[in-house]
Coordinates of C-alpha atoms and ligand atoms in Angstrom, one line a residue:
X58 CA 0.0 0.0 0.0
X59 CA 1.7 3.7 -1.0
X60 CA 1.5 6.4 1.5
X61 CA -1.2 9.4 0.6
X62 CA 0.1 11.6 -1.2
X63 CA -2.1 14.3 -0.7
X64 CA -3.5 15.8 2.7
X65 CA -6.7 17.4 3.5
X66 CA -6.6 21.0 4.2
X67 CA -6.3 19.8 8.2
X68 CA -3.2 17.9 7.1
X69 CA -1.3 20.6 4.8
X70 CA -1.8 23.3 7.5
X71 CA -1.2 21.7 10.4
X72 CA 1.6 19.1 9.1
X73 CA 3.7 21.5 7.6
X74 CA 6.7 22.8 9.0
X75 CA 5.9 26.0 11.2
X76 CA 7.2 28.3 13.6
X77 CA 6.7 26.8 17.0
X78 CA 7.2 23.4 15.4
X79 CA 11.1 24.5 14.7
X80 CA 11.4 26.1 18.3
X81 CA 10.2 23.4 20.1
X82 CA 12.2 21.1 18.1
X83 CA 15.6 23.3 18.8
X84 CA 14.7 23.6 22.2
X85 CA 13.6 19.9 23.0
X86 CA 17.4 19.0 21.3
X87 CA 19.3 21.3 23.3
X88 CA 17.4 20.5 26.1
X89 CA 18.0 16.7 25.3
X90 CA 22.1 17.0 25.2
X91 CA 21.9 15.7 21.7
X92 CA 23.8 18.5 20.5
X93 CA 26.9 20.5 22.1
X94 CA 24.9 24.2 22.2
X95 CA 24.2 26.4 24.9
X96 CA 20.4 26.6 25.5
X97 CA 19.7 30.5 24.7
X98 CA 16.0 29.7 23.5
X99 CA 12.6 29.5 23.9
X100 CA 10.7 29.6 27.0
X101 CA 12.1 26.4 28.9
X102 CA 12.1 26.8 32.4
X103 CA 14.9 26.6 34.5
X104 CA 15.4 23.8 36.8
X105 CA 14.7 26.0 40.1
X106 CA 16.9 23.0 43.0
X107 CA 14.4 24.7 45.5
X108 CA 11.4 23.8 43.3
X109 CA 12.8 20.3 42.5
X110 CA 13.2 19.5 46.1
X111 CA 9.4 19.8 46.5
X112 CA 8.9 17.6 43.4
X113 CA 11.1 15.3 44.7
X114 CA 9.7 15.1 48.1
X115 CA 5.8 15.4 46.9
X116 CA 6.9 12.1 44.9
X117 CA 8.1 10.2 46.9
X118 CA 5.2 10.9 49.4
X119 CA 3.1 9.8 46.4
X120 CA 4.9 6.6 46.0
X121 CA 5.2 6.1 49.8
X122 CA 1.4 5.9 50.1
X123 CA 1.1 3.1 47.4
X124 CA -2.4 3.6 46.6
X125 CA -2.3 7.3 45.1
X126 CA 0.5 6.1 43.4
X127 CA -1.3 3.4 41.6
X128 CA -4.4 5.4 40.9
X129 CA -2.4 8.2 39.2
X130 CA -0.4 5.8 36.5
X131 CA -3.2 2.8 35.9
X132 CA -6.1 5.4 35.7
X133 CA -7.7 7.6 33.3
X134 CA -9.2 11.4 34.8
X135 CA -12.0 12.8 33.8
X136 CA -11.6 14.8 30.3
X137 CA -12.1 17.9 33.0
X138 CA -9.2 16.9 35.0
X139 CA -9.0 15.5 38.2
X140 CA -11.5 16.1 41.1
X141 CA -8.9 16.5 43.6
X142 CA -7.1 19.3 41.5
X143 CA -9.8 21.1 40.4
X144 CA -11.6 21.2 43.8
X145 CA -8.3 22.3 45.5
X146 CA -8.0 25.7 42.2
X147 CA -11.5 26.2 42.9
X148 CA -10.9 26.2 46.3
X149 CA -7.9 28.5 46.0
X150 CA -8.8 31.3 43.5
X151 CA -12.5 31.6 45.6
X152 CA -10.5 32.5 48.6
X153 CA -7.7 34.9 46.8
X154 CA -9.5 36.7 44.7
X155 CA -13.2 36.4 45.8
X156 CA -14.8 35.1 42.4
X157 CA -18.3 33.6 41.8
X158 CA -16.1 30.2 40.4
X159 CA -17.5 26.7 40.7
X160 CA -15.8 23.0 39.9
X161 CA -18.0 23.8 36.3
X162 CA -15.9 27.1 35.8
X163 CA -12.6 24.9 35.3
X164 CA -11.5 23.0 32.6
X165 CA -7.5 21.1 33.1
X166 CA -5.9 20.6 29.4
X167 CA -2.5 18.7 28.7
X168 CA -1.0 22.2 28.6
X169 CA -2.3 25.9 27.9
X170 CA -1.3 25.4 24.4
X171 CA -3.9 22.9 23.8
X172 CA -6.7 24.6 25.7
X173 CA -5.4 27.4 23.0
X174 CA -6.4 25.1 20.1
X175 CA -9.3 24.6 21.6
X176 CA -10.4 28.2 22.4
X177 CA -9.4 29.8 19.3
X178 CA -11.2 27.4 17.1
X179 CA -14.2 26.6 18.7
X180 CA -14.5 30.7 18.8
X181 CA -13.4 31.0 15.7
X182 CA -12.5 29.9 12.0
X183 CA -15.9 29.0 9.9
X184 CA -19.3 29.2 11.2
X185 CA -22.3 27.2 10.4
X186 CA -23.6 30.3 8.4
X187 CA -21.0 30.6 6.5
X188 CA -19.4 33.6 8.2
X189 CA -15.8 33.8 8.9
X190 CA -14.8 34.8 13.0
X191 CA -11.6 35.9 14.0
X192 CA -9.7 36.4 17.2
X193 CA -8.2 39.9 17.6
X194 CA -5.0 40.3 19.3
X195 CA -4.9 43.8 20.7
X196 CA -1.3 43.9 20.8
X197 CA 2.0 42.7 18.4
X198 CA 4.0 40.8 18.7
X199 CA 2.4 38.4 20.5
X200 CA 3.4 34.6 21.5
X201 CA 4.7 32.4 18.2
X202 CA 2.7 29.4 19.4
X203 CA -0.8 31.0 18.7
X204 CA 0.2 31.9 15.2
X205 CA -0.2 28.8 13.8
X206 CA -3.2 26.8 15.7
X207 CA -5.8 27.8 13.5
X208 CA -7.8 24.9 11.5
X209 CA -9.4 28.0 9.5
X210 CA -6.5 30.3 7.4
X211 CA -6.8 34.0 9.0
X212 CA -7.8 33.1 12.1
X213 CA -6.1 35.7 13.5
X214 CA -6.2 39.9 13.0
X215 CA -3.8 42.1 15.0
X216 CA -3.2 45.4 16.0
X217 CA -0.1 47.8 15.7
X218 CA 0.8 49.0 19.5
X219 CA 1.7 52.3 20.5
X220 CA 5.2 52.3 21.4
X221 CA 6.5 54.6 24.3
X222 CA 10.3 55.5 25.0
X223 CA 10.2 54.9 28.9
X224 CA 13.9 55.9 29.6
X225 CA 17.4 55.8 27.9
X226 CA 17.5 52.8 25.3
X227 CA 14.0 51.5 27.0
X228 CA 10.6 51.3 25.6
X229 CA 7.1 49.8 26.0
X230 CA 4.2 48.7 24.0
X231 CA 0.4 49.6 25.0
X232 CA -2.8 48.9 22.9
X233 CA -4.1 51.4 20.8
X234 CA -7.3 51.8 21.7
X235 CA -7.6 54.4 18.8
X236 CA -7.5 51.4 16.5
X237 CA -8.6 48.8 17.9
X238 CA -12.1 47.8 16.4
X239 CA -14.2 45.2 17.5
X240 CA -16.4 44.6 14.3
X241 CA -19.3 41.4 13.4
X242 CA -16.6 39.3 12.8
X243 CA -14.7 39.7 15.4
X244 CA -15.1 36.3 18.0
X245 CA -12.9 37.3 21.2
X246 CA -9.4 39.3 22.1
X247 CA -7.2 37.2 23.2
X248 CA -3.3 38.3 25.2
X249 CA -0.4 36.9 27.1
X250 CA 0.1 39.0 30.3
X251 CA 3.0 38.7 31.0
X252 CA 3.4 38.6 26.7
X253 CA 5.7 36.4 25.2
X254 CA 8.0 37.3 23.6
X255 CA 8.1 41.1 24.5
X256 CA 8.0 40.9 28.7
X257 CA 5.1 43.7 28.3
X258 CA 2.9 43.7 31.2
X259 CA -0.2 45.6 29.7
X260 CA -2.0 48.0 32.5
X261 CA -4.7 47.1 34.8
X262 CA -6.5 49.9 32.9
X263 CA -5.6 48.8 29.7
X264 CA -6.9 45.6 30.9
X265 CA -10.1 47.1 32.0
X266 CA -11.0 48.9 29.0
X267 CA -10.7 45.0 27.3
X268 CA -12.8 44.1 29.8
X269 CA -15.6 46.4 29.2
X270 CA -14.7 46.4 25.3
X271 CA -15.2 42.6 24.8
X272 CA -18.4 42.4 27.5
X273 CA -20.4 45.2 25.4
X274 CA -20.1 43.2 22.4
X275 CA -20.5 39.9 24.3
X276 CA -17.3 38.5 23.0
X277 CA -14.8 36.2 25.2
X278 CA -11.4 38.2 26.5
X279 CA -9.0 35.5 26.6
X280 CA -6.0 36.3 29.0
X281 CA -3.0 34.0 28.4
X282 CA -1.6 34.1 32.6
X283 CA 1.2 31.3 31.6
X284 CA 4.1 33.7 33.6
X285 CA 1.4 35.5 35.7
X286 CA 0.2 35.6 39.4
X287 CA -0.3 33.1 41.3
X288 CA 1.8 31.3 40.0
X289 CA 4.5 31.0 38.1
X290 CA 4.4 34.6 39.1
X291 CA 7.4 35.5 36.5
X292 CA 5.9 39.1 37.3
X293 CA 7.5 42.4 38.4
X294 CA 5.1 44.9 38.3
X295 CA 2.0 45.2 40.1
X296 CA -1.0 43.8 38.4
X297 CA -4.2 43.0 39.2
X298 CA -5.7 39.5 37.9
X299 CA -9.2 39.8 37.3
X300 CA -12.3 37.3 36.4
X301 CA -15.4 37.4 34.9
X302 CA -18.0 35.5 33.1
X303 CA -16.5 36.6 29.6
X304 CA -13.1 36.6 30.7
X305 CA -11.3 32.7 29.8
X306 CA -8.2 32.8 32.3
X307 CA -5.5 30.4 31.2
X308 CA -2.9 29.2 34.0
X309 CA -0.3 27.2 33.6
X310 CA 1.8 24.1 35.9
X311 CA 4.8 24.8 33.6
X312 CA 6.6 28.1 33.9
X313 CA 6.8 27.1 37.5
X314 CA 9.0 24.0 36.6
X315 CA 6.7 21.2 35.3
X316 CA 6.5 21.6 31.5
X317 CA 7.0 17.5 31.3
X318 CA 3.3 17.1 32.8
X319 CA 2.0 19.3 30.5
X320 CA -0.8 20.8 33.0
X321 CA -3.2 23.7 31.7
X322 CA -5.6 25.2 33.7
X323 CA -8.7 27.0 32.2
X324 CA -10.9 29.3 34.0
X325 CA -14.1 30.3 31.8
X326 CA -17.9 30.4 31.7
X327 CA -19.5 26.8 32.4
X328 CA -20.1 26.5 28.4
X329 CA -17.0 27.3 27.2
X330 CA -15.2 25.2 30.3
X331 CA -17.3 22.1 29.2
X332 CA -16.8 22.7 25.5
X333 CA -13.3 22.8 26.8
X334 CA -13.3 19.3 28.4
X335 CA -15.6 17.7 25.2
X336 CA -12.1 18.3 23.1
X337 CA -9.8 17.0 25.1
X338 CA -11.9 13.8 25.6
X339 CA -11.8 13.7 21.6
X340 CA -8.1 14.3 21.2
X341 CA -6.5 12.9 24.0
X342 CA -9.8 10.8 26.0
X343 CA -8.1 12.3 29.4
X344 CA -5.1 15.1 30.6
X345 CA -1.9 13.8 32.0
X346 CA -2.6 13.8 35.6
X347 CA 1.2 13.7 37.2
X348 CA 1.1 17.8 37.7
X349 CA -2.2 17.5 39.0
X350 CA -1.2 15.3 41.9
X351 CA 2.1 16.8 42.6
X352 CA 0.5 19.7 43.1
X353 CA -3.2 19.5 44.5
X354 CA -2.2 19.9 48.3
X355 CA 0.3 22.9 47.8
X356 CA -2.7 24.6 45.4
X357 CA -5.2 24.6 48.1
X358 CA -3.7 25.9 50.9
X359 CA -1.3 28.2 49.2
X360 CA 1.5 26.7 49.3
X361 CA 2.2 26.7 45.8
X362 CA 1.9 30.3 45.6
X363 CA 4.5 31.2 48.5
X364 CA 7.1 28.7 46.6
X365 CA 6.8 31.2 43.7
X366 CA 7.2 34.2 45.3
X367 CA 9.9 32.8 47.8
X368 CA 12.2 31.0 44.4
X369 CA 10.8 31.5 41.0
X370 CA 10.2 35.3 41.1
X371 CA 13.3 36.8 42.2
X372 CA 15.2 33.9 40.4
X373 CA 14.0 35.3 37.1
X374 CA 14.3 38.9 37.8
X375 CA 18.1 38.3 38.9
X376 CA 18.8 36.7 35.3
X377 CA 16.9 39.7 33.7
X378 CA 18.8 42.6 35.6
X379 CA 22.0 40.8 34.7
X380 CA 21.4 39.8 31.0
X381 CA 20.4 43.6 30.9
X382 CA 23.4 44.8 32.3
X383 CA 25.4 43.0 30.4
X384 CA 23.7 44.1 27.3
X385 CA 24.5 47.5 28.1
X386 CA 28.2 47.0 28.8
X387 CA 28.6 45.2 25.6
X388 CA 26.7 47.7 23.2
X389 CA 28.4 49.9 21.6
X390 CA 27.6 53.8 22.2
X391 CA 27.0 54.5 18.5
X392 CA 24.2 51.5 18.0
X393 CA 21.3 52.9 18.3
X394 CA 19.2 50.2 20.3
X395 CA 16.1 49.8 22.7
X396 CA 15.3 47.0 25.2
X397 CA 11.4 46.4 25.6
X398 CA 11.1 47.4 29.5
X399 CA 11.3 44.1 31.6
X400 CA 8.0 43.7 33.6
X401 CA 7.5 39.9 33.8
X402 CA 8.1 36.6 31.9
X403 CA 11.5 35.2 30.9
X404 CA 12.2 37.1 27.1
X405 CA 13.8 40.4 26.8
X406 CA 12.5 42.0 23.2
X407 CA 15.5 43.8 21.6
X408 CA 14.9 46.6 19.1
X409 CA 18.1 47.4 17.1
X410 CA 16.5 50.4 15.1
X411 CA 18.0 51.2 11.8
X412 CA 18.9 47.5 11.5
X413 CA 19.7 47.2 7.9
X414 CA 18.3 44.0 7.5
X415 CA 14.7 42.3 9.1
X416 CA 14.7 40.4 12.1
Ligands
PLP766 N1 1.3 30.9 26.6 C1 2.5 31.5 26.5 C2 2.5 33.0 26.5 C3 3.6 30.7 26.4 O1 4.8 31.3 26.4 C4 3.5 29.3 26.5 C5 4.7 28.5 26.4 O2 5.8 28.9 26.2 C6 2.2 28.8 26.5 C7 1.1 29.6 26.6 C8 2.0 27.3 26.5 O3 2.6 26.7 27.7 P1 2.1 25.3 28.2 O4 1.3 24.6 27.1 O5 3.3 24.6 28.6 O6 1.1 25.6 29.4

């Protein structure tokens, strides 16, 4: 029997070589020791030994009681995740930050990146009338991995930002609320706060003015939390996190040092959580549920949260002062150059103006 030779639509778009396909790839190899190189990339997290002792120890704690240690491997979850977990977020965000959340409000996916392909398309991409949605991204650049999870071409419309000189060599991006248009076709705004790949933190009035934007037109406002507070809590500015029944929340297990379990955590509307959970229990029957129990009793009584804020925060701050010191010692006084300013996540976003060539 020969091989097709031709792929649907699905196939070609998904199946060819793309962006965050190539990153992953360099990163996972590096990563992997296959090749001598110095791992300079992508948005690996570093292996924090404070972090990893707590791994360590919540393991073997695991394995010591036998039976939790059984259920976890020989056991599918639910498509929703596991009770335990979601009961102990629930529990968690109630208390923190006061919001009208049940178990129904939460959706766990094997990573935010799939609860992404989820989201997008389920919002967007082709509708049963024929019409055409897209997700608006209120500020460029935004992170690589959305660009190419759309089953639909154009999935995606985005805005130019303003950009602001802050200081010497320093700048920052804010929306441009001037315009930004929400129009018919428009099916929700979605940003990462902290973004990837520029380390903007966008304003907790900027985020307001979403807020309001996106709930008059009864559109979803997706925020994209993977280096946010709680937890990882890659953030170093003050910002507020806020919920609402049009807002989807996306946490994430892995910027805090478990990207292996591949543990996404959705906060939405009870619809768009159980729409959520019908996907993954089409692509994948059940999430991988090792992060989930590692974690579950440092969620809900806050544990997790002071383990950030004692090692991951100031860990990732200390690498950003220094890469930015070094930076400028090493540039030149005559290249003209501007560093995005640093407010959270692990990137810095040089701009090396009058750059004769593109990025
Ligand atoms: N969102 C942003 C902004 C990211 O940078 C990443 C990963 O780098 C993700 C989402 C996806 O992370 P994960 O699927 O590991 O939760």
């Amino acid at each position: 029997m020969s091989l097709p030779q031709q792929f649907s639509s699905f196939g070609n778009k998904l199946g060819s070589e793309t962006g965050i396909e190539q990153l992953m790839t360099d990163l996972g190899e590096a990563m992997s020791g296959a090749k001598d190189v110095l791992m300079l990339g992508g948005g690996n997290p570093a292996h924090i030994s404070a972090m990893n002792t707590v791994w360590r120890k919540r393991m073997q704690e695991i394995l010591d009681t036998g039976a939790p240690f059984d259920n976890m491997l020989a056991n599918y979850d639910t498509p929703k995740g596991r009770p335990a977990f979601i009961s102990a977020i629930t529990h968690f965000l109630k208390n923190k930050y006061g919001w009208n959340i049940s178990e129904e409000n939460i959706a766990i996916t094997a990573g935010s990146q799939s609860a992404f392909f989820a989201l997008f398309n389920m919002l967007a991409g082709k509708f049963d009338d024929g019409s055409n949605k897209h997700i608006l991204l209120p500020v460029a650049p935004e992170y690589i991995g959305y660009a190419d999870q759309g089953i639909s071409p154009c999935l995606f419309r985005s805005v130019r930002p303003i950009v602001s000189e802050t200081r010497v060599n320093e700048f920052k991006y804010s929306i441009d609320f001037k315009t930004l248009s929400i129009n018919k076709d428009t099916a929700a705004i979605a940003i990462s706060r902290p973004t990837n790949p520029s380390g903007n933190v966008i304003t907790d009035d900027e985020v307001s003015q979403l807020s309001a934007l996106t709930k008059k037109a009864g559109i979803p406002l997706i925020i994209d939390n993977a280096y946010g507070a709680p937890f990882p809590n890659i953030i170093f500015t003050p910002a507020k996190l806020i919920w609402d029944e049009h807002i989807v929340l996306s946490i994430s297990l892995s910027k805090l040092g478990l990207p292996g379990t591949r543990t996404g955590i959705i906060i939405a509307n009870k619809e768009i959580a159980r729409r959520i959970s019908a996907i993954s229990a089409i692509i994948g029957l059940a999430n991988n549920n090792i992060g989930q129990e590692i974690t579950w009793p440092l969620v809900g009584d806050g544990t997790l949260e002071k383990l950030c804020a004692e090692h991951v925060t100031g860990f990732y701050l200390d690498k950003a002062k220094f890469a930015v010191q070094t930076l400028k010692a090493a540039m030149p006084a005559h290249v003209p150059y501007a560093l995005h300013k640093c407010e959270g996540s692990m990137f810095l976003w040089l701009w090396l103006k009058e750059l004769p060539i593109t990025s």
